[in-house]
mmCIF file with all atom_site columns, C-alpha atoms in Angstrom:
data_model
loop_
_atom_site.group_PDB
_atom_site.id
_atom_site.type_symbol
_atom_site.label_atom_id
_atom_site.label_alt_id
_atom_site.label_comp_id
_atom_site.label_asym_id
_atom_site.label_entity_id
_atom_site.label_seq_id
_atom_site.pdbx_PDB_ins_code
_atom_site.Cartn_x
_atom_site.Cartn_y
_atom_site.Cartn_z
_atom_site.occupancy
_atom_site.B_iso_or_equiv
_atom_site.pdbx_formal_charge
_atom_site.auth_seq_id
_atom_site.auth_comp_id
_atom_site.auth_asym_id
_atom_site.auth_atom_id
_atom_site.pdbx_PDB_model_num
ATOM 1   C CA . MET A 1 1   ? 52.300  6.809   -3.527 1.00 0.00 ? 1   MET A CA 1
ATOM 2   C CA . LYS A 1 2   ? 51.943  4.937   -0.291 1.00 0.00 ? 2   LYS A CA 1
ATOM 3   C CA . ARG A 1 3   ? 50.487  1.474   0.239  1.00 0.00 ? 3   ARG A CA 1
ATOM 4   C CA . ILE A 1 4   ? 47.486  0.634   1.842  1.00 0.00 ? 4   ILE A CA 1
ATOM 5   C CA . PRO A 1 5   ? 47.912  -2.481  3.702  1.00 0.00 ? 5   PRO A CA 1
ATOM 6   C CA . GLY A 1 6   ? 45.806  -5.536  3.107  1.00 0.00 ? 6   GLY A CA 1
ATOM 7   C CA . ALA A 1 7   ? 44.214  -5.903  6.352  1.00 0.00 ? 7   ALA A CA 1
ATOM 8   C CA . ALA A 1 8   ? 43.187  -2.117  5.870  1.00 0.00 ? 8   ALA A CA 1
ATOM 9   C CA . LEU A 1 9   ? 41.966  -2.136  2.213  1.00 0.00 ? 9   LEU A CA 1
ATOM 10  C CA . ALA A 1 10  ? 39.943  -5.436  2.988  1.00 0.00 ? 10  ALA A CA 1
ATOM 11  C CA . LEU A 1 11  ? 38.049  -3.664  5.616  1.00 0.00 ? 11  LEU A CA 1
ATOM 12  C CA . LEU A 1 12  ? 37.904  -0.221  3.108  1.00 0.00 ? 12  LEU A CA 1
ATOM 13  C CA . SER A 1 13  ? 36.543  -2.667  0.783  1.00 0.00 ? 13  SER A CA 1
ATOM 14  C CA . LEU A 1 14  ? 33.867  -3.850  3.180  1.00 0.00 ? 14  LEU A CA 1
ATOM 15  C CA . ILE A 1 15  ? 32.795  -0.558  4.388  1.00 0.00 ? 15  ILE A CA 1
ATOM 16  C CA . LEU A 1 16  ? 32.210  0.713   0.657  1.00 0.00 ? 16  LEU A CA 1
ATOM 17  C CA . ILE A 1 17  ? 30.030  -2.537  -0.423 1.00 0.00 ? 17  ILE A CA 1
ATOM 18  C CA . ALA A 1 18  ? 28.061  -2.373  2.659  1.00 0.00 ? 18  ALA A CA 1
ATOM 19  C CA . THR A 1 19  ? 27.167  1.150   2.905  1.00 0.00 ? 19  THR A CA 1
ATOM 20  C CA . PRO A 1 20  ? 24.826  1.260   -0.380 1.00 0.00 ? 20  PRO A CA 1
ATOM 21  C CA . SER A 1 21  ? 22.871  -1.573  0.710  1.00 0.00 ? 21  SER A CA 1
ATOM 22  C CA . TRP A 1 22  ? 22.433  -0.229  4.306  1.00 0.00 ? 22  TRP A CA 1
ATOM 23  C CA . ALA A 1 23  ? 21.366  3.165   2.824  1.00 0.00 ? 23  ALA A CA 1
ATOM 24  C CA . ALA A 1 24  ? 19.062  1.133   0.712  1.00 0.00 ? 24  ALA A CA 1
ATOM 25  C CA . ASP A 1 25  ? 16.729  -0.556  3.730  1.00 0.00 ? 25  ASP A CA 1
ATOM 26  C CA . GLN A 1 26  ? 16.738  2.792   4.902  1.00 0.00 ? 26  GLN A CA 1
ATOM 27  C CA . ASN A 1 27  ? 14.634  4.225   2.197  1.00 0.00 ? 27  ASN A CA 1
ATOM 28  C CA . ARG A 1 28  ? 12.537  0.879   1.281  1.00 0.00 ? 28  ARG A CA 1
ATOM 29  C CA . LEU A 1 29  ? 10.006  1.921   4.410  1.00 0.00 ? 29  LEU A CA 1
ATOM 30  C CA . GLY A 1 30  ? 7.406   3.946   3.040  1.00 0.00 ? 30  GLY A CA 1
ATOM 31  C CA . ALA A 1 31  ? 4.377   4.309   0.649  1.00 0.00 ? 31  ALA A CA 1
ATOM 32  C CA . ASP A 1 32  ? 6.137   2.233   -1.739 1.00 0.00 ? 32  ASP A CA 1
ATOM 33  C CA . GLY A 1 33  ? 8.079   -0.266  0.310  1.00 0.00 ? 33  GLY A CA 1
ATOM 34  C CA . LEU A 1 34  ? 5.962   -2.741  2.447  1.00 0.00 ? 34  LEU A CA 1
ATOM 35  C CA . HIS A 1 35  ? 2.965   -4.168  0.072  1.00 0.00 ? 35  HIS A CA 1
ATOM 36  C CA . VAL A 1 36  ? 0.913   -7.241  -0.071 1.00 0.00 ? 36  VAL A CA 1
ATOM 37  C CA . GLY A 1 37  ? 2.706   -10.363 -1.771 1.00 0.00 ? 37  GLY A CA 1
ATOM 38  C CA . GLU A 1 38  ? -0.380  -12.280 -1.363 1.00 0.00 ? 38  GLU A CA 1
ATOM 39  C CA . ALA A 1 39  ? -3.802  -12.416 0.716  1.00 0.00 ? 39  ALA A CA 1
ATOM 40  C CA . LEU A 1 40  ? -6.507  -14.451 0.710  1.00 0.00 ? 40  LEU A CA 1
ATOM 41  C CA . PHE A 1 41  ? -9.311  -16.285 2.484  1.00 0.00 ? 41  PHE A CA 1
ATOM 42  C CA . CYS A 1 42  ? -9.500  -19.398 4.760  1.00 0.00 ? 42  CYS A CA 1
ATOM 43  C CA . ALA A 1 43  ? -11.295 -21.145 7.273  1.00 0.00 ? 43  ALA A CA 1
ATOM 44  C CA . ALA A 1 44  ? -8.129  -21.974 9.353  1.00 0.00 ? 44  ALA A CA 1
ATOM 45  C CA . VAL A 1 45  ? -4.544  -21.145 9.970  1.00 0.00 ? 45  VAL A CA 1
ATOM 46  C CA . THR A 1 46  ? -2.511  -23.903 10.781 1.00 0.00 ? 46  THR A CA 1
ATOM 47  C CA . ASP A 1 47  ? 1.673   -23.525 11.273 1.00 0.00 ? 47  ASP A CA 1
ATOM 48  C CA . ARG A 1 48  ? 1.103   -19.763 9.801  1.00 0.00 ? 48  ARG A CA 1
ATOM 49  C CA . MET A 1 49  ? -0.502  -21.275 6.677  1.00 0.00 ? 49  MET A CA 1
ATOM 50  C CA . PRO A 1 50  ? -4.068  -20.915 5.411  1.00 0.00 ? 50  PRO A CA 1
ATOM 51  C CA . GLU A 1 51  ? -6.410  -24.084 5.438  1.00 0.00 ? 51  GLU A CA 1
ATOM 52  C CA . GLY A 1 52  ? -9.764  -24.529 3.736  1.00 0.00 ? 52  GLY A CA 1
ATOM 53  C CA . GLN A 1 53  ? -9.310  -21.588 0.800  1.00 0.00 ? 53  GLN A CA 1
ATOM 54  C CA . ALA A 1 54  ? -12.456 -20.528 -0.881 1.00 0.00 ? 54  ALA A CA 1
ATOM 55  C CA . GLU A 1 55  ? -14.055 -17.319 -1.693 1.00 0.00 ? 55  GLU A CA 1
ATOM 56  C CA . SER A 1 56  ? -17.447 -17.960 0.025  1.00 0.00 ? 56  SER A CA 1
ATOM 57  C CA . PHE A 1 57  ? -18.628 -19.122 3.328  1.00 0.00 ? 57  PHE A CA 1
ATOM 58  C CA . ALA A 1 58  ? -21.822 -20.015 5.276  1.00 0.00 ? 58  ALA A CA 1
ATOM 59  C CA . THR A 1 59  ? -22.882 -17.614 8.358  1.00 0.00 ? 59  THR A CA 1
ATOM 60  C CA . GLY A 1 60  ? -21.670 -19.090 11.631 1.00 0.00 ? 60  GLY A CA 1
ATOM 61  C CA . ALA A 1 61  ? -18.173 -19.475 10.076 1.00 0.00 ? 61  ALA A CA 1
ATOM 62  C CA . ARG A 1 62  ? -14.972 -17.897 11.248 1.00 0.00 ? 62  ARG A CA 1
ATOM 63  C CA . VAL A 1 63  ? -13.352 -16.673 8.186  1.00 0.00 ? 63  VAL A CA 1
ATOM 64  C CA . TYR A 1 64  ? -9.438  -15.515 8.159  1.00 0.00 ? 64  TYR A CA 1
ATOM 65  C CA . CYS A 1 65  ? -7.885  -13.125 6.141  1.00 0.00 ? 65  CYS A CA 1
ATOM 66  C CA . TRP A 1 66  ? -4.265  -14.343 5.723  1.00 0.00 ? 66  TRP A CA 1
ATOM 67  C CA . THR A 1 67  ? -1.803  -11.697 4.106  1.00 0.00 ? 67  THR A CA 1
ATOM 68  C CA . ARG A 1 68  ? 1.527   -12.842 3.107  1.00 0.00 ? 68  ARG A CA 1
ATOM 69  C CA . VAL A 1 69  ? 3.373   -8.985  3.707  1.00 0.00 ? 69  VAL A CA 1
ATOM 70  C CA . LEU A 1 70  ? 6.910   -8.292  1.888  1.00 0.00 ? 70  LEU A CA 1
ATOM 71  C CA . ASP A 1 71  ? 9.282   -5.427  2.473  1.00 0.00 ? 71  ASP A CA 1
ATOM 72  C CA . GLY A 1 72  ? 8.325   -4.738  5.764  1.00 0.00 ? 72  GLY A CA 1
ATOM 73  C CA . GLY A 1 73  ? 10.428  -4.508  8.604  1.00 0.00 ? 73  GLY A CA 1
ATOM 74  C CA . ALA A 1 74  ? 10.016  -4.129  12.729 1.00 0.00 ? 74  ALA A CA 1
ATOM 75  C CA . GLY A 1 75  ? 7.885   -1.414  13.980 1.00 0.00 ? 75  GLY A CA 1
ATOM 76  C CA . ASP A 1 76  ? 5.714   -1.633  10.584 1.00 0.00 ? 76  ASP A CA 1
ATOM 77  C CA . VAL A 1 77  ? 2.296   -2.641  10.755 1.00 0.00 ? 77  VAL A CA 1
ATOM 78  C CA . ILE A 1 78  ? -0.992  -3.314  8.497  1.00 0.00 ? 78  ILE A CA 1
ATOM 79  C CA . TYR A 1 79  ? -4.792  -2.944  9.275  1.00 0.00 ? 79  TYR A CA 1
ATOM 80  C CA . PRO A 1 80  ? -7.076  -5.596  7.606  1.00 0.00 ? 80  PRO A CA 1
ATOM 81  C CA . VAL A 1 81  ? -10.488 -3.395  7.406  1.00 0.00 ? 81  VAL A CA 1
ATOM 82  C CA . TRP A 1 82  ? -13.574 -5.490  7.157  1.00 0.00 ? 82  TRP A CA 1
ATOM 83  C CA . PHE A 1 83  ? -16.345 -4.249  5.279  1.00 0.00 ? 83  PHE A CA 1
ATOM 84  C CA . HIS A 1 84  ? -19.835 -5.902  4.960  1.00 0.00 ? 84  HIS A CA 1
ATOM 85  C CA . ASP A 1 85  ? -21.809 -4.663  2.202  1.00 0.00 ? 85  ASP A CA 1
ATOM 86  C CA . GLY A 1 86  ? -19.967 -1.677  1.833  1.00 0.00 ? 86  GLY A CA 1
ATOM 87  C CA . ARG A 1 87  ? -20.374 -0.794  5.581  1.00 0.00 ? 87  ARG A CA 1
ATOM 88  C CA . GLU A 1 88  ? -16.966 -1.157  8.189  1.00 0.00 ? 88  GLU A CA 1
ATOM 89  C CA . ILE A 1 89  ? -17.108 -3.571  10.683 1.00 0.00 ? 89  ILE A CA 1
ATOM 90  C CA . GLN A 1 90  ? -14.085 -3.021  12.178 1.00 0.00 ? 90  GLN A CA 1
ATOM 91  C CA . SER A 1 91  ? -10.216 -2.660  11.721 1.00 0.00 ? 91  SER A CA 1
ATOM 92  C CA . VAL A 1 92  ? -7.320  -4.792  13.245 1.00 0.00 ? 92  VAL A CA 1
ATOM 93  C CA . GLU A 1 93  ? -4.076  -3.257  13.743 1.00 0.00 ? 93  GLU A CA 1
ATOM 94  C CA . LEU A 1 94  ? -1.309  -6.235  12.821 1.00 0.00 ? 94  LEU A CA 1
ATOM 95  C CA . ALA A 1 95  ? 2.402   -5.854  13.356 1.00 0.00 ? 95  ALA A CA 1
ATOM 96  C CA . VAL A 1 96  ? 4.839   -6.905  10.875 1.00 0.00 ? 96  VAL A CA 1
ATOM 97  C CA . GLU A 1 97  ? 8.180   -7.888  12.084 1.00 0.00 ? 97  GLU A CA 1
ATOM 98  C CA . ALA A 1 98  ? 10.208  -8.581  9.094  1.00 0.00 ? 98  ALA A CA 1
ATOM 99  C CA . GLY A 1 99  ? 10.455  -8.482  5.292  1.00 0.00 ? 99  GLY A CA 1
ATOM 100 C CA . HIS A 1 100 ? 9.166   -11.541 4.276  1.00 0.00 ? 100 HIS A CA 1
ATOM 101 C CA . TRP A 1 101 ? 5.734   -11.654 7.089  1.00 0.00 ? 101 TRP A CA 1
ATOM 102 C CA . ARG A 1 102 ? 2.675   -13.759 7.246  1.00 0.00 ? 102 ARG A CA 1
ATOM 103 C CA . THR A 1 103 ? -0.295  -12.712 9.189  1.00 0.00 ? 103 THR A CA 1
ATOM 104 C CA . TRP A 1 104 ? -3.882  -12.990 9.854  1.00 0.00 ? 104 TRP A CA 1
ATOM 105 C CA . SER A 1 105 ? -7.100  -11.536 11.526 1.00 0.00 ? 105 SER A CA 1
ATOM 106 C CA . TYR A 1 106 ? -10.326 -12.971 11.237 1.00 0.00 ? 106 TYR A CA 1
ATOM 107 C CA . LYS A 1 107 ? -14.218 -12.470 11.534 1.00 0.00 ? 107 LYS A CA 1
ATOM 108 C CA . THR A 1 108 ? -16.811 -14.925 12.351 1.00 0.00 ? 108 THR A CA 1
ATOM 109 C CA . LEU A 1 109 ? -19.803 -14.283 10.427 1.00 0.00 ? 109 LEU A CA 1
ATOM 110 C CA . PHE A 1 110 ? -23.362 -13.874 12.387 1.00 0.00 ? 110 PHE A CA 1
ATOM 111 C CA . PRO A 1 111 ? -26.459 -14.679 10.907 1.00 0.00 ? 111 PRO A CA 1
ATOM 112 C CA . GLY A 1 112 ? -28.209 -12.038 8.855  1.00 0.00 ? 112 GLY A CA 1
ATOM 113 C CA . GLN A 1 113 ? -24.422 -10.994 7.576  1.00 0.00 ? 113 GLN A CA 1
ATOM 114 C CA . GLN A 1 114 ? -25.031 -12.753 4.322  1.00 0.00 ? 114 GLN A CA 1
ATOM 115 C CA . GLY A 1 115 ? -23.549 -10.782 1.327  1.00 0.00 ? 115 GLY A CA 1
ATOM 116 C CA . VAL A 1 116 ? -20.564 -9.321  0.204  1.00 0.00 ? 116 VAL A CA 1
ATOM 117 C CA . TRP A 1 117 ? -17.711 -9.043  2.027  1.00 0.00 ? 117 TRP A CA 1
ATOM 118 C CA . ARG A 1 118 ? -14.403 -7.055  1.596  1.00 0.00 ? 118 ARG A CA 1
ATOM 119 C CA . VAL A 1 119 ? -11.231 -6.296  3.507  1.00 0.00 ? 119 VAL A CA 1
ATOM 120 C CA . GLU A 1 120 ? -8.694  -3.614  2.449  1.00 0.00 ? 120 GLU A CA 1
ATOM 121 C CA . ILE A 1 121 ? -5.191  -3.951  3.767  1.00 0.00 ? 121 ILE A CA 1
ATOM 122 C CA . GLN A 1 122 ? -3.930  -0.501  4.779  1.00 0.00 ? 122 GLN A CA 1
ATOM 123 C CA . ASN A 1 123 ? -0.740  0.693   6.087  1.00 0.00 ? 123 ASN A CA 1
ATOM 124 C CA . ALA A 1 124 ? -0.491  3.068   8.855  1.00 0.00 ? 124 ALA A CA 1
ATOM 125 C CA . LEU A 1 125 ? -0.780  6.140   6.762  1.00 0.00 ? 125 LEU A CA 1
ATOM 126 C CA . GLY A 1 126 ? -3.785  4.719   5.478  1.00 0.00 ? 126 GLY A CA 1
ATOM 127 C CA . GLU A 1 127 ? -2.993  3.920   2.153  1.00 0.00 ? 127 GLU A CA 1
ATOM 128 C CA . LEU A 1 128 ? -4.689  0.929   0.178  1.00 0.00 ? 128 LEU A CA 1
ATOM 129 C CA . LEU A 1 129 ? -2.431  -2.529  -0.145 1.00 0.00 ? 129 LEU A CA 1
ATOM 130 C CA . GLY A 1 130 ? -5.150  -4.037  -1.179 1.00 0.00 ? 130 GLY A CA 1
ATOM 131 C CA . SER A 1 131 ? -8.444  -4.916  -1.575 1.00 0.00 ? 131 SER A CA 1
ATOM 132 C CA . TYR A 1 132 ? -9.941  -8.774  -1.595 1.00 0.00 ? 132 TYR A CA 1
ATOM 133 C CA . GLU A 1 133 ? -13.713 -9.985  -1.320 1.00 0.00 ? 133 GLU A CA 1
ATOM 134 C CA . PHE A 1 134 ? -15.475 -12.972 -0.449 1.00 0.00 ? 134 PHE A CA 1
ATOM 135 C CA . SER A 1 135 ? -19.370 -13.655 0.252  1.00 0.00 ? 135 SER A CA 1
ATOM 136 C CA . ALA A 1 136 ? -21.193 -15.015 3.017  1.00 0.00 ? 136 ALA A CA 1
ATOM 137 C CA . THR A 1 137 ? -24.333 -17.363 2.545  1.00 0.00 ? 137 THR A CA 1
ATOM 138 C CA . GLU A 1 138 ? -27.316 -18.528 4.584  1.00 0.00 ? 138 GLU A CA 1
#
C-alpha cells in the first residue's frame, strides 16, 4: 500500500471539508433561502439603523420600511410593495448584496392618505417574504 505524503493528505482533507460547504451555498438561494429576519417602520434611518420606530405616523411624514434580510447574496433582490387601503401605490427594487443585509425604502404620506398602510416584502419570483402594517393619521 502506498502512503500519501503529509502535504497531499492535508490538501485532500481541505478539499473534502470545503466541498460540502460550497455545495450548500449553491443550493441556499431560491424559494426557501432568502428571508426577512426583521422589518419595521420608522421616521429615519441613520448609519443603516432605524430611528423613531412607530406603528402610526401623521400625514406629511416620511415613513421608512427598514428591512433586515438574511441568507441572501450578491445578485438577489427584494421588492417592498406599498399598499394604501388595499391598493398598490408603489414597488421598489432593492439589491441584496450579502447574507445579512439591511436595506430600506420610504414613502411620503400625503394629505388624504390616512388609513391602513401595508408593505409586502417579495422576492424576485413575487413570493411573499413578509407583510407589515402601520396606520396614517391626519
